[in-house]
Amino acid sequence: MPQMIFVNLPVKDLQNSMAFFKALGFSFNPQFTDDTAACMVISDTIFAMLLTHEKFAGFAPQPIADSSKVTEVLTCLSRESRADVDAMVNAAVAAGGKTYAKPQDHGFMYGHGFQDLDGHVWELMWMDPAAVQQG
């Protein structure tokens, strides 16, 4: 079985958060989705668990951070191209999210990002495959 990652994020309104991420092209695994949690599929091995505050608090050792005031995590997703980066940021803004900085173009790498409805930061990046050294 491949190693998988499940990023757990508290959300204030689960249905609104699901609609937001559906507008960005993400789907949800119904087997792990109910009224308190939604399993957002990012790839075959990467998932984001969107959890109501009550559900999240049951797992968290500390109080839930107010992500409109502090940054609790930076989640970075790679994209296939610069255009894919821009398209997802534009879709996020159209769905009610917001940007927090200007795009950064380093030639071999391009990045931009957005904050979702709860203020969680999603960074998006594209890197020129020719610039990636094989090891």
Short mmCIF file of N, CA and C in Angstrom, two decimals:
data_model
loop_
_atom_site.label_atom_id
_atom_site.label_comp_id
_atom_site.label_asym_id
_atom_site.label_seq_id
_atom_site.Cartn_x
_atom_site.Cartn_y
_atom_site.Cartn_z
N MET A 1 0.84 -1.18 0.00
CA MET A 1 0.00 0.00 0.00
C MET A 1 0.89 1.24 0.00
N PRO A 2 0.61 2.20 -0.89
CA PRO A 2 1.45 3.41 -0.92
C PRO A 2 1.21 4.27 0.31
N GLN A 3 2.22 5.04 0.67
CA GLN A 3 2.06 5.96 1.78
C GLN A 3 1.13 7.08 1.35
N MET A 4 0.22 7.46 2.25
CA MET A 4 -0.74 8.50 1.94
C MET A 4 -0.62 9.62 2.97
N ILE A 5 -1.14 10.79 2.62
CA ILE A 5 -1.19 11.90 3.56
C ILE A 5 -2.63 12.39 3.64
N PHE A 6 -3.07 12.67 4.87
CA PHE A 6 -4.38 13.22 5.15
C PHE A 6 -4.17 14.51 5.94
N VAL A 7 -4.38 15.65 5.29
CA VAL A 7 -4.29 16.94 5.96
C VAL A 7 -5.66 17.20 6.58
N ASN A 8 -5.71 17.43 7.89
CA ASN A 8 -6.96 17.68 8.58
C ASN A 8 -7.11 19.17 8.84
N LEU A 9 -8.23 19.75 8.37
CA LEU A 9 -8.46 21.18 8.50
C LEU A 9 -9.83 21.43 9.13
N PRO A 10 -9.88 22.30 10.16
CA PRO A 10 -11.18 22.67 10.73
C PRO A 10 -11.88 23.68 9.83
N VAL A 11 -13.17 23.49 9.64
CA VAL A 11 -13.95 24.42 8.82
C VAL A 11 -15.21 24.83 9.59
N LYS A 12 -15.61 26.08 9.41
CA LYS A 12 -16.78 26.61 10.12
C LYS A 12 -18.08 26.11 9.52
N ASP A 13 -18.13 25.96 8.19
CA ASP A 13 -19.34 25.52 7.51
C ASP A 13 -18.95 24.45 6.49
N LEU A 14 -19.20 23.20 6.82
CA LEU A 14 -18.74 22.09 6.00
C LEU A 14 -19.33 22.14 4.59
N GLN A 15 -20.60 22.41 4.46
CA GLN A 15 -21.24 22.43 3.14
C GLN A 15 -20.68 23.56 2.27
N ASN A 16 -20.48 24.74 2.85
CA ASN A 16 -19.88 25.85 2.09
C ASN A 16 -18.45 25.53 1.67
N SER A 17 -17.69 24.91 2.56
CA SER A 17 -16.31 24.54 2.23
C SER A 17 -16.27 23.51 1.11
N MET A 18 -17.18 22.54 1.16
CA MET A 18 -17.23 21.54 0.09
C MET A 18 -17.58 22.20 -1.25
N ALA A 19 -18.54 23.12 -1.24
CA ALA A 19 -18.92 23.82 -2.47
C ALA A 19 -17.74 24.63 -3.01
N PHE A 20 -16.99 25.28 -2.11
CA PHE A 20 -15.81 26.06 -2.50
C PHE A 20 -14.81 25.18 -3.22
N PHE A 21 -14.45 24.04 -2.62
CA PHE A 21 -13.43 23.19 -3.22
C PHE A 21 -13.95 22.45 -4.46
N LYS A 22 -15.24 22.17 -4.54
CA LYS A 22 -15.80 21.60 -5.77
C LYS A 22 -15.65 22.60 -6.91
N ALA A 23 -15.81 23.90 -6.61
CA ALA A 23 -15.64 24.94 -7.63
C ALA A 23 -14.20 25.00 -8.15
N LEU A 24 -13.25 24.48 -7.37
CA LEU A 24 -11.85 24.44 -7.78
C LEU A 24 -11.52 23.13 -8.49
N GLY A 25 -12.51 22.24 -8.63
CA GLY A 25 -12.30 20.99 -9.36
C GLY A 25 -12.03 19.77 -8.51
N PHE A 26 -12.07 19.90 -7.19
CA PHE A 26 -11.82 18.75 -6.33
C PHE A 26 -13.09 17.93 -6.14
N SER A 27 -12.91 16.65 -5.89
CA SER A 27 -14.04 15.76 -5.61
C SER A 27 -13.91 15.26 -4.16
N PHE A 28 -14.96 14.58 -3.71
CA PHE A 28 -15.00 14.08 -2.34
C PHE A 28 -15.32 12.59 -2.34
N ASN A 29 -14.66 11.86 -1.47
CA ASN A 29 -14.90 10.43 -1.33
C ASN A 29 -16.11 10.26 -0.41
N PRO A 30 -17.25 9.80 -0.95
CA PRO A 30 -18.46 9.69 -0.12
C PRO A 30 -18.34 8.68 1.00
N GLN A 31 -17.43 7.72 0.87
CA GLN A 31 -17.24 6.70 1.90
C GLN A 31 -16.74 7.32 3.21
N PHE A 32 -16.03 8.43 3.11
CA PHE A 32 -15.47 9.08 4.30
C PHE A 32 -16.01 10.50 4.47
N THR A 33 -17.23 10.72 4.05
CA THR A 33 -17.87 12.02 4.13
C THR A 33 -19.23 11.88 4.81
N ASP A 34 -19.47 12.73 5.80
CA ASP A 34 -20.77 12.74 6.47
C ASP A 34 -21.08 14.18 6.89
N ASP A 35 -21.94 14.37 7.88
CA ASP A 35 -22.31 15.72 8.31
C ASP A 35 -21.22 16.41 9.13
N THR A 36 -20.18 15.68 9.52
CA THR A 36 -19.13 16.26 10.36
C THR A 36 -17.76 16.30 9.69
N ALA A 37 -17.62 15.59 8.56
CA ALA A 37 -16.32 15.49 7.90
C ALA A 37 -16.51 15.22 6.41
N ALA A 38 -15.57 15.71 5.62
CA ALA A 38 -15.57 15.45 4.18
C ALA A 38 -14.15 15.13 3.73
N CYS A 39 -14.00 14.05 2.99
CA CYS A 39 -12.70 13.62 2.51
C CYS A 39 -12.49 14.15 1.09
N MET A 40 -11.71 15.24 0.97
CA MET A 40 -11.43 15.85 -0.32
C MET A 40 -10.26 15.12 -0.99
N VAL A 41 -10.46 14.70 -2.22
CA VAL A 41 -9.44 13.96 -2.95
C VAL A 41 -8.56 14.96 -3.70
N ILE A 42 -7.28 14.98 -3.36
CA ILE A 42 -6.31 15.83 -4.05
C ILE A 42 -5.57 15.01 -5.10
N SER A 43 -5.20 13.78 -4.75
CA SER A 43 -4.58 12.84 -5.69
C SER A 43 -4.88 11.44 -5.18
N ASP A 44 -4.27 10.45 -5.82
CA ASP A 44 -4.48 9.06 -5.38
C ASP A 44 -3.96 8.80 -3.98
N THR A 45 -3.04 9.64 -3.50
CA THR A 45 -2.44 9.40 -2.18
C THR A 45 -2.49 10.61 -1.26
N ILE A 46 -3.14 11.69 -1.69
CA ILE A 46 -3.20 12.90 -0.87
C ILE A 46 -4.65 13.33 -0.73
N PHE A 47 -5.05 13.58 0.54
CA PHE A 47 -6.42 13.93 0.85
C PHE A 47 -6.44 15.06 1.87
N ALA A 48 -7.49 15.86 1.83
CA ALA A 48 -7.71 16.85 2.89
C ALA A 48 -9.02 16.48 3.57
N MET A 49 -8.95 16.29 4.87
CA MET A 49 -10.15 16.02 5.65
C MET A 49 -10.65 17.36 6.17
N LEU A 50 -11.81 17.77 5.66
CA LEU A 50 -12.44 18.99 6.14
C LEU A 50 -13.35 18.59 7.29
N LEU A 51 -13.06 19.09 8.48
CA LEU A 51 -13.77 18.67 9.68
C LEU A 51 -14.48 19.85 10.34
N THR A 52 -15.71 19.62 10.79
CA THR A 52 -16.38 20.66 11.56
C THR A 52 -15.51 20.96 12.78
N HIS A 53 -15.68 22.13 13.36
CA HIS A 53 -14.88 22.48 14.54
C HIS A 53 -15.06 21.47 15.66
N GLU A 54 -16.28 21.01 15.85
CA GLU A 54 -16.54 20.04 16.92
C GLU A 54 -15.77 18.74 16.68
N LYS A 55 -15.80 18.25 15.44
CA LYS A 55 -15.10 17.01 15.10
C LYS A 55 -13.59 17.20 15.22
N PHE A 56 -13.07 18.31 14.69
CA PHE A 56 -11.64 18.59 14.74
C PHE A 56 -11.15 18.67 16.18
N ALA A 57 -11.92 19.33 17.03
CA ALA A 57 -11.54 19.50 18.45
C ALA A 57 -11.39 18.16 19.15
N GLY A 58 -12.11 17.15 18.69
CA GLY A 58 -11.99 15.83 19.29
C GLY A 58 -10.65 15.17 19.03
N PHE A 59 -9.91 15.63 18.03
CA PHE A 59 -8.60 15.07 17.70
C PHE A 59 -7.44 15.98 18.13
N ALA A 60 -7.70 17.27 18.26
CA ALA A 60 -6.63 18.26 18.46
C ALA A 60 -6.22 18.38 19.92
N PRO A 61 -4.91 18.41 20.18
CA PRO A 61 -4.44 18.57 21.56
C PRO A 61 -4.48 20.02 22.05
N GLN A 62 -4.64 20.98 21.12
CA GLN A 62 -4.66 22.40 21.46
C GLN A 62 -5.93 23.02 20.89
N PRO A 63 -6.28 24.23 21.33
CA PRO A 63 -7.44 24.92 20.75
C PRO A 63 -7.25 25.15 19.25
N ILE A 64 -8.34 25.28 18.54
CA ILE A 64 -8.29 25.52 17.10
C ILE A 64 -7.82 26.95 16.85
N ALA A 65 -6.84 27.09 15.97
CA ALA A 65 -6.32 28.41 15.62
C ALA A 65 -7.35 29.17 14.80
N ASP A 66 -7.44 30.46 15.01
CA ASP A 66 -8.29 31.31 14.18
C ASP A 66 -7.46 31.69 12.97
N SER A 67 -7.65 30.97 11.87
CA SER A 67 -6.81 31.16 10.69
C SER A 67 -7.06 32.48 9.98
N SER A 68 -8.03 33.27 10.44
CA SER A 68 -8.17 34.62 9.90
C SER A 68 -7.20 35.58 10.59
N LYS A 69 -6.59 35.12 11.70
CA LYS A 69 -5.67 35.97 12.46
C LYS A 69 -4.25 35.42 12.54
N VAL A 70 -4.10 34.11 12.43
CA VAL A 70 -2.77 33.48 12.48
C VAL A 70 -2.67 32.45 11.37
N THR A 71 -1.46 32.13 10.96
CA THR A 71 -1.26 31.09 9.96
C THR A 71 -0.84 29.83 10.68
N GLU A 72 -1.67 28.79 10.55
CA GLU A 72 -1.37 27.56 11.25
C GLU A 72 -0.65 26.55 10.37
N VAL A 73 -0.78 26.68 9.06
CA VAL A 73 -0.11 25.75 8.14
C VAL A 73 -0.11 26.37 6.75
N LEU A 74 0.89 26.03 5.95
CA LEU A 74 0.94 26.40 4.54
C LEU A 74 0.89 25.09 3.76
N THR A 75 -0.20 24.86 3.05
CA THR A 75 -0.33 23.65 2.25
C THR A 75 0.01 24.01 0.81
N CYS A 76 1.03 23.37 0.27
CA CYS A 76 1.49 23.68 -1.07
C CYS A 76 1.18 22.51 -2.00
N LEU A 77 0.53 22.81 -3.12
CA LEU A 77 0.21 21.80 -4.13
C LEU A 77 0.95 22.14 -5.42
N SER A 78 1.53 21.13 -6.05
CA SER A 78 2.16 21.35 -7.35
C SER A 78 1.08 21.33 -8.42
N ARG A 79 1.33 22.06 -9.48
CA ARG A 79 0.40 22.12 -10.61
C ARG A 79 1.18 21.79 -11.88
N GLU A 80 0.46 21.46 -12.94
CA GLU A 80 1.09 21.04 -14.20
C GLU A 80 1.74 22.18 -14.97
N SER A 81 1.27 23.42 -14.75
CA SER A 81 1.79 24.55 -15.53
C SER A 81 1.53 25.86 -14.79
N ARG A 82 2.15 26.91 -15.28
CA ARG A 82 1.87 28.25 -14.74
C ARG A 82 0.39 28.57 -14.91
N ALA A 83 -0.15 28.22 -16.08
CA ALA A 83 -1.56 28.49 -16.35
C ALA A 83 -2.46 27.77 -15.35
N ASP A 84 -2.08 26.54 -14.95
CA ASP A 84 -2.86 25.80 -13.95
C ASP A 84 -2.82 26.51 -12.60
N VAL A 85 -1.67 27.06 -12.25
CA VAL A 85 -1.55 27.82 -11.00
C VAL A 85 -2.53 28.98 -11.03
N ASP A 86 -2.45 29.78 -12.10
CA ASP A 86 -3.32 30.96 -12.21
C ASP A 86 -4.80 30.58 -12.27
N ALA A 87 -5.12 29.50 -12.97
CA ALA A 87 -6.52 29.08 -13.10
C ALA A 87 -7.10 28.70 -11.75
N MET A 88 -6.34 27.99 -10.92
CA MET A 88 -6.86 27.59 -9.62
C MET A 88 -7.01 28.80 -8.69
N VAL A 89 -6.05 29.72 -8.72
CA VAL A 89 -6.18 30.94 -7.91
C VAL A 89 -7.41 31.73 -8.35
N ASN A 90 -7.59 31.87 -9.65
CA ASN A 90 -8.76 32.60 -10.16
C ASN A 90 -10.06 31.91 -9.76
N ALA A 91 -10.10 30.58 -9.81
CA ALA A 91 -11.30 29.84 -9.40
C ALA A 91 -11.55 30.02 -7.91
N ALA A 92 -10.49 30.03 -7.12
CA ALA A 92 -10.64 30.22 -5.67
C ALA A 92 -11.22 31.59 -5.36
N VAL A 93 -10.72 32.62 -6.01
CA VAL A 93 -11.23 33.97 -5.78
C VAL A 93 -12.69 34.07 -6.23
N ALA A 94 -13.01 33.49 -7.37
CA ALA A 94 -14.39 33.51 -7.88
C ALA A 94 -15.34 32.77 -6.94
N ALA A 95 -14.83 31.77 -6.21
CA ALA A 95 -15.66 30.98 -5.30
C ALA A 95 -15.73 31.57 -3.89
N GLY A 96 -15.09 32.73 -3.67
CA GLY A 96 -15.18 33.38 -2.37
C GLY A 96 -13.89 33.42 -1.57
N GLY A 97 -12.83 32.83 -2.09
CA GLY A 97 -11.54 32.90 -1.42
C GLY A 97 -10.85 34.23 -1.74
N LYS A 98 -9.62 34.36 -1.28
CA LYS A 98 -8.88 35.59 -1.58
C LYS A 98 -7.39 35.29 -1.70
N THR A 99 -6.70 36.15 -2.43
CA THR A 99 -5.25 36.02 -2.52
C THR A 99 -4.63 36.79 -1.36
N TYR A 100 -3.40 36.46 -1.04
CA TYR A 100 -2.71 37.11 0.07
C TYR A 100 -1.38 37.72 -0.35
N ALA A 101 -0.97 37.46 -1.60
CA ALA A 101 0.29 38.00 -2.11
C ALA A 101 0.23 37.96 -3.63
N LYS A 102 1.17 38.66 -4.25
CA LYS A 102 1.27 38.64 -5.71
C LYS A 102 1.96 37.34 -6.13
N PRO A 103 1.75 36.91 -7.39
CA PRO A 103 2.47 35.73 -7.88
C PRO A 103 3.97 35.96 -7.82
N GLN A 104 4.70 34.88 -7.64
CA GLN A 104 6.16 34.95 -7.62
C GLN A 104 6.71 34.15 -8.78
N ASP A 105 7.47 34.83 -9.64
CA ASP A 105 8.04 34.19 -10.82
C ASP A 105 9.55 34.17 -10.68
N HIS A 106 10.11 32.97 -10.54
CA HIS A 106 11.56 32.81 -10.40
C HIS A 106 12.16 32.19 -11.65
N GLY A 107 11.43 32.25 -12.76
CA GLY A 107 11.91 31.67 -14.01
C GLY A 107 11.66 30.18 -14.06
N PHE A 108 12.44 29.41 -13.32
CA PHE A 108 12.30 27.95 -13.29
C PHE A 108 11.14 27.50 -12.40
N MET A 109 10.64 28.44 -11.55
CA MET A 109 9.57 28.11 -10.62
C MET A 109 8.60 29.29 -10.55
N TYR A 110 7.31 28.96 -10.51
CA TYR A 110 6.27 29.97 -10.46
C TYR A 110 5.29 29.59 -9.37
N GLY A 111 4.90 30.56 -8.55
CA GLY A 111 3.97 30.26 -7.48
C GLY A 111 2.98 31.38 -7.22
N HIS A 112 1.85 31.00 -6.70
CA HIS A 112 0.82 31.92 -6.27
C HIS A 112 -0.02 31.14 -5.26
N GLY A 113 -0.96 31.80 -4.62
CA GLY A 113 -1.76 31.08 -3.64
C GLY A 113 -3.03 31.82 -3.30
N PHE A 114 -3.81 31.17 -2.44
CA PHE A 114 -5.07 31.74 -2.00
C PHE A 114 -5.38 31.29 -0.58
N GLN A 115 -6.32 31.98 0.02
CA GLN A 115 -6.86 31.56 1.31
C GLN A 115 -8.29 31.10 1.05
N ASP A 116 -8.66 29.95 1.64
CA ASP A 116 -10.00 29.43 1.45
C ASP A 116 -10.99 30.17 2.35
N LEU A 117 -12.22 29.71 2.43
CA LEU A 117 -13.27 30.39 3.18
C LEU A 117 -12.95 30.52 4.67
N ASP A 118 -12.12 29.61 5.19
CA ASP A 118 -11.74 29.65 6.61
C ASP A 118 -10.40 30.31 6.85
N GLY A 119 -9.76 30.81 5.79
CA GLY A 119 -8.47 31.48 5.94
C GLY A 119 -7.27 30.57 5.83
N HIS A 120 -7.48 29.26 5.57
CA HIS A 120 -6.36 28.34 5.40
C HIS A 120 -5.60 28.73 4.12
N VAL A 121 -4.28 28.71 4.18
CA VAL A 121 -3.44 29.11 3.06
C VAL A 121 -3.12 27.89 2.19
N TRP A 122 -3.41 28.05 0.90
CA TRP A 122 -3.09 27.05 -0.11
C TRP A 122 -2.13 27.68 -1.10
N GLU A 123 -0.89 27.21 -1.10
CA GLU A 123 0.10 27.69 -2.06
C GLU A 123 0.09 26.76 -3.26
N LEU A 124 0.26 27.32 -4.43
CA LEU A 124 0.32 26.53 -5.66
C LEU A 124 1.63 26.84 -6.35
N MET A 125 2.28 25.80 -6.87
CA MET A 125 3.55 26.05 -7.53
C MET A 125 3.71 25.15 -8.75
N TRP A 126 4.42 25.69 -9.72
CA TRP A 126 4.86 24.94 -10.90
C TRP A 126 6.37 25.08 -10.96
N MET A 127 7.04 23.97 -11.25
CA MET A 127 8.49 24.01 -11.41
C MET A 127 8.82 23.38 -12.76
N ASP A 128 9.70 24.04 -13.50
CA ASP A 128 10.15 23.53 -14.80
C ASP A 128 10.84 22.18 -14.57
N PRO A 129 10.33 21.12 -15.19
CA PRO A 129 10.95 19.80 -14.98
C PRO A 129 12.43 19.76 -15.35
N ALA A 130 12.85 20.59 -16.29
CA ALA A 130 14.26 20.61 -16.67
C ALA A 130 15.13 21.17 -15.54
N ALA A 131 14.53 21.93 -14.63
CA ALA A 131 15.29 22.52 -13.53
C ALA A 131 15.43 21.57 -12.34
N VAL A 132 14.67 20.49 -12.36
CA VAL A 132 14.71 19.53 -11.25
C VAL A 132 15.82 18.54 -11.52
N GLN A 133 16.79 18.50 -10.62
CA GLN A 133 17.92 17.58 -10.79
C GLN A 133 17.54 16.21 -10.24
N GLN A 134 17.80 15.21 -11.03
CA GLN A 134 17.54 13.83 -10.59
C GLN A 134 18.74 13.35 -9.78
N GLY A 135 18.41 12.70 -8.68
CA GLY A 135 19.37 12.40 -7.78
C GLY A 135 20.29 11.40 -7.54
#
